[in-house]
Coordinates of C-alpha atoms and ligand atoms in Angstrom, one line a residue:
M1 CA -3.3 -9.4 -32.6
N2 CA -6.4 -8.8 -30.5
T3 CA -6.7 -7.2 -27.1
W4 CA -9.3 -7.8 -24.4
L5 CA -9.4 -4.0 -24.0
E6 CA -11.9 -2.2 -26.1
V7 CA -10.0 -0.2 -28.7
A8 CA -11.7 1.5 -31.7
P9 CA -10.6 -0.1 -35.0
N10 CA -9.5 3.4 -36.3
S11 CA -7.6 4.3 -33.1
D12 CA -4.1 5.6 -33.6
F13 CA -3.2 3.9 -30.3
S14 CA -3.7 0.2 -31.3
I15 CA -2.1 -2.8 -29.7
Y16 CA 0.7 -2.4 -32.3
N17 CA 1.6 1.1 -31.1
L18 CA 2.0 1.5 -27.3
P19 CA 3.7 4.9 -27.3
F20 CA 5.3 6.5 -24.2
G21 CA 4.4 9.8 -22.7
I22 CA 4.2 11.9 -19.5
F23 CA 0.8 12.3 -17.8
S24 CA -0.7 13.5 -14.6
T25 CA -4.0 13.1 -12.8
N26 CA -5.8 14.9 -10.0
K27 CA -3.9 12.5 -7.6
N28 CA -0.6 11.9 -9.4
K29 CA 2.2 14.2 -10.3
P30 CA 3.6 14.0 -13.9
Q31 CA 4.9 10.5 -14.6
V32 CA 5.5 7.9 -17.3
G33 CA 2.5 6.4 -19.1
V34 CA 1.8 4.1 -22.1
R35 CA -1.2 4.8 -24.3
I36 CA -3.6 2.1 -25.5
G37 CA -6.9 3.1 -27.1
D38 CA -8.6 5.6 -24.8
Y39 CA -6.6 4.5 -21.8
V40 CA -3.2 5.3 -20.2
I41 CA -1.3 2.6 -18.5
D42 CA 0.4 3.8 -15.3
L43 CA 3.9 2.5 -15.5
E44 CA 4.9 3.5 -11.9
Q45 CA 1.9 1.7 -10.5
T46 CA 2.7 -1.4 -12.6
R47 CA 6.2 -1.3 -11.3
K48 CA 5.1 -0.9 -7.7
L49 CA 2.9 -3.9 -8.0
G50 CA 6.0 -5.8 -8.9
L51 CA 4.9 -6.6 -12.4
L52 CA 7.7 -4.9 -14.3
N53 CA 11.4 -5.0 -13.5
I54 CA 12.3 -1.3 -13.7
P55 CA 14.5 0.4 -11.2
R56 CA 13.0 3.0 -8.8
N57 CA 12.9 6.7 -9.7
I58 CA 12.5 6.1 -13.4
C59 CA 8.8 5.9 -14.0
N60 CA 7.8 8.5 -11.4
Q61 CA 9.8 11.3 -13.2
S62 CA 8.3 14.2 -15.0
S63 CA 10.2 13.4 -18.3
L64 CA 10.9 10.2 -20.2
N65 CA 14.7 10.9 -20.2
P66 CA 15.5 8.5 -17.3
F67 CA 13.3 5.8 -18.8
I68 CA 14.8 6.3 -22.3
G69 CA 18.2 6.1 -20.6
L70 CA 17.5 2.4 -19.8
G71 CA 18.3 1.7 -23.4
K72 CA 16.1 0.5 -26.3
I73 CA 16.5 -3.2 -25.4
R74 CA 14.9 -2.6 -22.0
T75 CA 12.3 0.0 -23.0
N76 CA 11.1 -2.2 -25.9
A77 CA 11.0 -5.2 -23.6
V78 CA 8.6 -3.2 -21.4
R79 CA 6.5 -2.4 -24.5
L80 CA 6.5 -6.1 -25.6
Q81 CA 5.6 -7.3 -22.1
L82 CA 2.6 -4.9 -22.0
Q83 CA 1.6 -6.0 -25.5
E84 CA 1.6 -9.7 -24.4
W85 CA -0.4 -9.0 -21.3
L86 CA -2.9 -6.9 -23.3
T87 CA -3.5 -9.8 -25.7
Q88 CA -3.8 -12.6 -23.2
E89 CA -6.6 -13.2 -20.7
N90 CA -5.9 -13.8 -17.1
T91 CA -2.8 -11.6 -16.8
P92 CA -1.7 -9.5 -13.9
L93 CA -2.4 -6.3 -16.0
K94 CA -6.0 -7.3 -16.3
R95 CA -6.3 -8.4 -12.7
H96 CA -5.1 -5.0 -11.5
F97 CA -7.0 -3.0 -14.1
N98 CA -8.5 -0.5 -11.7
Q99 CA -5.1 0.4 -10.2
I100 CA -3.2 0.5 -13.4
F101 CA -5.4 2.1 -16.1
H102 CA -6.6 5.7 -16.3
K103 CA -9.2 6.9 -18.8
I104 CA -7.6 9.4 -21.2
E105 CA -10.2 12.1 -20.3
D106 CA -9.0 11.9 -16.7
V107 CA -5.3 12.7 -17.5
K108 CA -3.4 15.8 -18.5
M109 CA -0.5 15.3 -20.9
H110 CA 2.8 17.1 -20.5
L111 CA 6.0 17.5 -22.6
P112 CA 7.3 14.0 -23.0
V113 CA 11.0 14.7 -22.7
K114 CA 13.3 17.3 -21.2
I115 CA 14.8 18.8 -24.4
G116 CA 18.4 19.9 -24.1
D117 CA 18.9 20.9 -27.7
Y118 CA 16.7 21.2 -30.8
T119 CA 17.9 21.1 -34.4
D120 CA 15.6 21.9 -37.4
F121 CA 16.5 20.3 -40.7
Y122 CA 15.3 21.3 -44.2
S123 CA 15.1 17.9 -45.7
S124 CA 12.1 17.9 -48.0
I125 CA 13.2 18.7 -51.6
E126 CA 9.6 19.9 -52.5
H127 CA 9.6 22.3 -49.6
A128 CA 13.1 23.6 -50.2
T129 CA 12.3 24.1 -53.9
N130 CA 9.0 25.8 -53.2
A131 CA 10.5 28.1 -50.6
G132 CA 13.4 28.8 -52.9
K133 CA 11.1 29.6 -55.9
I134 CA 9.1 32.1 -53.9
F135 CA 12.2 34.1 -52.9
R136 CA 14.7 33.2 -55.8
P137 CA 12.6 32.1 -58.8
D138 CA 15.7 31.6 -61.0
N139 CA 17.7 29.6 -58.6
P140 CA 15.4 27.8 -56.2
L141 CA 17.7 25.1 -54.7
Y142 CA 21.0 26.2 -53.3
P143 CA 24.0 24.3 -54.8
N144 CA 24.8 22.6 -51.5
W145 CA 21.2 21.3 -50.9
K146 CA 21.6 17.8 -52.6
H147 CA 25.0 17.3 -50.8
I148 CA 24.2 18.4 -47.2
P149 CA 21.2 17.8 -45.0
I150 CA 20.8 21.5 -44.3
A151 CA 19.7 22.5 -40.8
Y152 CA 19.9 25.3 -38.1
H153 CA 20.1 25.1 -34.4
G154 CA 16.7 26.0 -32.9
R155 CA 15.6 26.9 -29.4
A156 CA 14.5 24.2 -27.0
S157 CA 13.0 26.4 -24.2
S158 CA 10.0 27.3 -26.2
I159 CA 9.0 23.9 -27.3
V160 CA 5.5 23.2 -25.8
V161 CA 3.1 20.3 -25.7
S162 CA 0.0 20.1 -27.8
G163 CA -2.8 22.3 -26.6
T164 CA -0.5 25.0 -25.2
P165 CA -1.7 28.5 -26.6
I166 CA 0.5 30.1 -29.1
Y167 CA 1.1 33.9 -28.6
R168 CA 1.3 35.9 -31.7
P169 CA 4.9 37.2 -31.6
Q170 CA 5.9 40.8 -31.9
G171 CA 9.0 41.8 -33.8
Q172 CA 10.7 43.8 -36.4
F173 CA 10.0 43.4 -40.1
K174 CA 10.2 45.5 -43.3
P175 CA 7.0 45.9 -45.3
T176 CA 7.7 45.7 -49.1
D177 CA 6.4 49.2 -49.6
S178 CA 8.5 50.8 -46.9
P179 CA 12.2 51.7 -47.0
N180 CA 12.4 51.2 -43.2
P181 CA 11.6 48.4 -40.8
V182 CA 8.6 48.6 -38.4
F183 CA 7.8 47.0 -35.1
G184 CA 4.6 45.2 -34.3
Y185 CA 2.7 41.9 -34.2
T186 CA 3.6 39.6 -37.1
K187 CA 1.2 39.7 -40.0
E188 CA 2.4 36.5 -41.5
L189 CA 2.0 33.8 -38.8
D190 CA 2.5 30.3 -40.3
F191 CA 2.8 26.7 -39.3
E192 CA 5.3 24.1 -40.5
L193 CA 4.2 20.4 -40.6
E194 CA 7.2 18.3 -39.5
I195 CA 8.2 15.1 -37.7
G196 CA 10.5 15.3 -34.7
A197 CA 13.0 12.5 -33.9
I198 CA 13.7 12.1 -30.1
I199 CA 17.3 11.1 -29.4
G200 CA 17.4 8.0 -27.3
K201 CA 21.1 7.5 -26.6
N202 CA 24.0 9.9 -25.7
S203 CA 26.7 10.0 -28.3
E204 CA 30.3 10.6 -27.4
Y205 CA 31.8 14.1 -27.7
G206 CA 34.3 14.0 -30.6
K207 CA 32.9 10.8 -32.1
N208 CA 30.6 10.6 -35.1
I209 CA 27.7 8.2 -35.7
G210 CA 27.6 6.3 -39.0
T211 CA 24.4 5.9 -41.0
T212 CA 24.1 2.2 -40.2
E213 CA 24.0 2.7 -36.4
A214 CA 22.2 6.1 -36.5
E215 CA 18.8 4.7 -35.8
N216 CA 20.0 3.1 -32.6
Y217 CA 20.3 6.7 -31.3
V218 CA 16.7 7.5 -32.0
F219 CA 14.0 6.5 -29.5
G220 CA 10.9 7.5 -31.4
L221 CA 9.1 10.2 -33.3
V222 CA 6.5 12.9 -32.5
L223 CA 4.5 15.4 -34.6
F224 CA 6.2 18.7 -34.7
N225 CA 4.8 22.2 -35.6
D226 CA 7.5 24.8 -36.2
W227 CA 5.4 28.0 -35.9
S228 CA 7.0 30.7 -38.1
A229 CA 6.5 34.4 -38.5
R230 CA 7.4 34.9 -42.1
D231 CA 7.7 38.7 -42.1
I232 CA 10.1 38.6 -39.1
Q233 CA 12.0 35.7 -40.6
R234 CA 12.4 37.4 -44.0
W235 CA 13.9 40.6 -42.6
E236 CA 16.3 38.8 -40.1
T237 CA 17.5 35.6 -41.9
L238 CA 20.3 37.0 -43.9
P239 CA 23.2 36.7 -43.1
L240 CA 23.1 34.2 -40.2
G241 CA 19.8 32.3 -40.5
P242 CA 16.5 32.0 -38.6
F243 CA 16.1 33.6 -35.2
L244 CA 13.1 35.4 -33.7
G245 CA 10.9 34.5 -36.6
K246 CA 11.1 30.8 -35.4
N247 CA 12.1 30.6 -31.7
F248 CA 8.9 32.0 -30.1
A249 CA 7.2 28.5 -30.1
S250 CA 7.2 25.0 -31.5
S251 CA 4.5 22.4 -30.6
I252 CA 4.9 18.7 -30.3
S253 CA 2.5 15.8 -29.8
P254 CA 2.5 14.2 -26.3
W255 CA 3.0 10.5 -27.3
V256 CA 6.4 9.3 -28.5
V257 CA 5.9 6.5 -31.1
T258 CA 8.9 4.2 -30.9
L259 CA 10.9 3.3 -34.0
D260 CA 10.1 -0.3 -33.0
A261 CA 6.4 0.4 -33.5
L262 CA 7.2 2.0 -36.9
E263 CA 9.3 -0.9 -38.1
A264 CA 6.4 -2.4 -40.2
F265 CA 5.9 0.9 -42.0
R266 CA 9.3 1.5 -43.6
A267 CA 9.2 2.9 -47.2
Q268 CA 11.7 3.6 -49.9
G269 CA 12.6 7.3 -50.1
P270 CA 13.4 9.3 -53.2
T271 CA 16.4 8.5 -55.3
Q272 CA 19.3 10.6 -54.3
D273 CA 21.1 12.0 -57.3
P274 CA 23.9 12.9 -57.2
K275 CA 25.0 10.2 -54.8
P276 CA 25.9 11.7 -51.5
L277 CA 29.4 11.6 -50.0
P278 CA 30.3 8.2 -48.4
Y279 CA 29.5 9.2 -44.8
L280 CA 25.9 10.0 -45.9
Q281 CA 25.3 6.9 -47.9
V282 CA 22.7 4.5 -46.4
E283 CA 21.8 0.8 -46.8
G284 CA 18.3 -0.5 -46.4
I285 CA 15.0 1.3 -46.3
R286 CA 15.3 4.3 -44.1
N287 CA 12.1 6.3 -44.8
F288 CA 8.7 5.8 -43.1
D289 CA 5.3 5.8 -44.7
I290 CA 3.5 8.2 -42.3
Q291 CA 0.3 9.9 -43.6
L292 CA 0.2 13.5 -42.4
S293 CA -2.4 16.2 -42.5
A294 CA -2.9 19.7 -41.3
K295 CA -6.3 21.2 -40.3
L296 CA -7.0 24.9 -40.0
N297 CA -10.0 25.2 -37.7
E298 CA -12.4 22.6 -39.3
T299 CA -10.8 22.5 -42.7
T300 CA -8.2 20.0 -43.8
I301 CA -5.7 22.1 -45.8
T302 CA -3.0 19.6 -46.6
N303 CA -2.3 15.9 -46.9
T304 CA 1.2 14.7 -47.3
N305 CA 3.6 11.9 -46.3
F306 CA 6.8 11.5 -44.4
K307 CA 8.1 9.1 -47.0
Y308 CA 8.7 12.0 -49.4
M309 CA 11.7 13.2 -47.3
Y310 CA 14.8 13.5 -49.4
W311 CA 17.2 13.2 -46.5
N312 CA 16.2 10.5 -44.0
I313 CA 16.7 10.4 -40.2
A314 CA 19.8 8.2 -40.4
Q315 CA 21.5 10.7 -42.7
Q316 CA 20.5 13.6 -40.5
V317 CA 22.0 11.9 -37.4
A318 CA 25.2 11.0 -39.3
H319 CA 25.6 14.5 -40.7
H320 CA 24.8 16.1 -37.3
T321 CA 27.6 14.2 -35.6
V322 CA 30.2 14.0 -38.4
N323 CA 32.2 16.9 -36.9
G324 CA 32.1 15.3 -33.4
C325 CA 29.1 17.2 -32.2
N326 CA 27.5 15.0 -29.5
L327 CA 23.7 14.2 -29.3
K328 CA 22.0 13.7 -25.9
I329 CA 18.9 11.9 -24.8
G330 CA 15.9 14.1 -25.2
D331 CA 17.4 16.2 -28.0
I332 CA 15.0 16.7 -30.9
L333 CA 15.9 16.6 -34.6
A334 CA 13.0 18.0 -36.5
S335 CA 12.7 17.0 -40.2
G336 CA 11.9 20.3 -41.7
T337 CA 8.6 21.1 -43.4
I338 CA 7.2 18.0 -45.2
S339 CA 5.7 18.8 -48.6
G340 CA 4.7 16.6 -51.4
S341 CA 4.7 17.6 -55.1
E342 CA 1.1 18.8 -55.4
V343 CA -0.5 22.0 -54.1
G344 CA -2.7 20.0 -51.7
S345 CA 0.3 18.4 -50.1
Y346 CA 2.3 21.5 -49.1
G347 CA 3.2 21.6 -45.4
S348 CA 3.1 25.4 -44.8
L349 CA 0.8 28.4 -45.6
L350 CA 3.8 30.0 -47.2
E351 CA 3.6 27.4 -49.9
L352 CA -0.2 26.8 -49.9
T353 CA -0.8 30.5 -50.5
W354 CA 2.4 31.1 -52.4
A355 CA 3.6 33.7 -49.9
G356 CA 0.2 35.2 -49.4
K357 CA -0.6 35.7 -53.2
N358 CA -3.4 33.1 -53.2
Q359 CA -6.1 32.9 -50.5
I360 CA -7.3 29.5 -49.3
T361 CA -11.0 29.1 -48.6
L362 CA -12.2 27.3 -45.5
T363 CA -15.3 25.1 -45.4
N364 CA -17.2 27.9 -43.6
G365 CA -16.5 30.3 -46.5
E366 CA -13.8 32.3 -44.6
T367 CA -10.5 32.9 -46.4
R368 CA -6.9 32.9 -45.1
T369 CA -3.5 33.7 -46.3
Y370 CA -1.8 33.4 -42.9
L371 CA -3.1 32.5 -39.4
E372 CA -5.5 34.8 -37.6
N373 CA -6.0 35.2 -33.8
G374 CA -8.4 32.5 -32.6
D375 CA -7.4 30.1 -35.3
T376 CA -6.6 26.5 -34.3
L377 CA -4.1 24.6 -36.3
T378 CA -4.0 20.8 -35.8
L379 CA -1.5 18.3 -37.3
A380 CA -2.2 14.6 -37.4
G381 CA -0.3 11.6 -38.6
F382 CA -0.6 7.8 -38.8
C383 CA 0.7 4.7 -40.5
E384 CA -1.7 2.0 -41.9
K385 CA -0.9 -1.3 -43.5
D386 CA -2.4 -4.8 -43.6
G387 CA -5.1 -3.8 -41.1
K388 CA -2.5 -2.4 -38.6
R389 CA -2.7 1.2 -37.6
V390 CA 0.0 3.1 -35.6
G391 CA -0.6 6.8 -35.2
F392 CA 0.6 9.9 -33.4
G393 CA -2.7 11.4 -32.4
E394 CA -2.6 15.2 -32.9
V395 CA -0.6 18.3 -32.1
M396 CA -2.8 21.3 -31.7
G397 CA -2.3 25.0 -31.0
K398 CA -4.6 28.0 -30.9
I399 CA -3.4 31.4 -31.8
V400 CA -4.0 34.0 -29.0
Ligands
LIG501 CA1 11.1 24.3 -39.9

């Protein structure tokens, strides 16, 4: 597929992708856009010109929720219509180019969805085993781990879009050499490389979603950085789980890559042994081959892949709703830290430095155990196969 628009061959935002997001310009308030190469397609303007059959007050909104609420059949039809126009000469999209297209450097990106609830899973067996080994060397994986997609309910209000500064949190923690807790700025600020699934359909209160229909409830995916303060987390987590060590900030990438765009990049996940209970069993290929990386300032510190996830998104949705808990449009289910089996594929500094025991050296010669003020942490992700590239761009945050 070729487009008349100039798109760099290595662009994450190829003709195969066409993700949705919320952008604003000097003249326009936040509204729905579609990314192609270094351009943003103004969906409200396209609608006003009578080119797309979308109801009023959907594309001029400051979140994708009303647009997502049209349903996947209609939202993907919009995507496919744009794709067709972008590949054919003499189309209305090209004729109205100046009214419809904005250069990416002229727009500001915003949070793509209004997030009602956010749940963070713990679905990478490598991450769970590493985190377990660090704190419980004899018994790294809890006995329930291979039976339940473990998760906790996170905080939605502090999820921010890429580029938003991250304030080093203060809190209470207990130094190992002290009998009493102290108060101060965290000394162990970390990132977690994750993928977030954006819920695309309300489920009914009291009703569960089976694994076969689970993906119908997912609109698309974003990169997700679950910033974590390890010292605060360590002191507070028992007995009820993560709280202030996690909920001060999470960052997401601005463009929601649809599951439709990711269809060509499905990959077989790990074998699940023992076999999960029937409500968690899946048919078909439910993992996705997404190459992921984390960069600390100018140095790439990890390369991993979303296909390593032990529990896939369909299983997470099925488990989340099995008790009748309802999901809503705009909710985010984060995957949990994504680690591979090698040191260079770990998705957090906790693992990369083995809880601060081993320093990592950056290309400029500086060393780190955890994040310092002024550091910038950037996650990136893309799929590539048969000359097609579909990517997420980046999610970036600077510690201040
Ligand atoms: Ca996490």
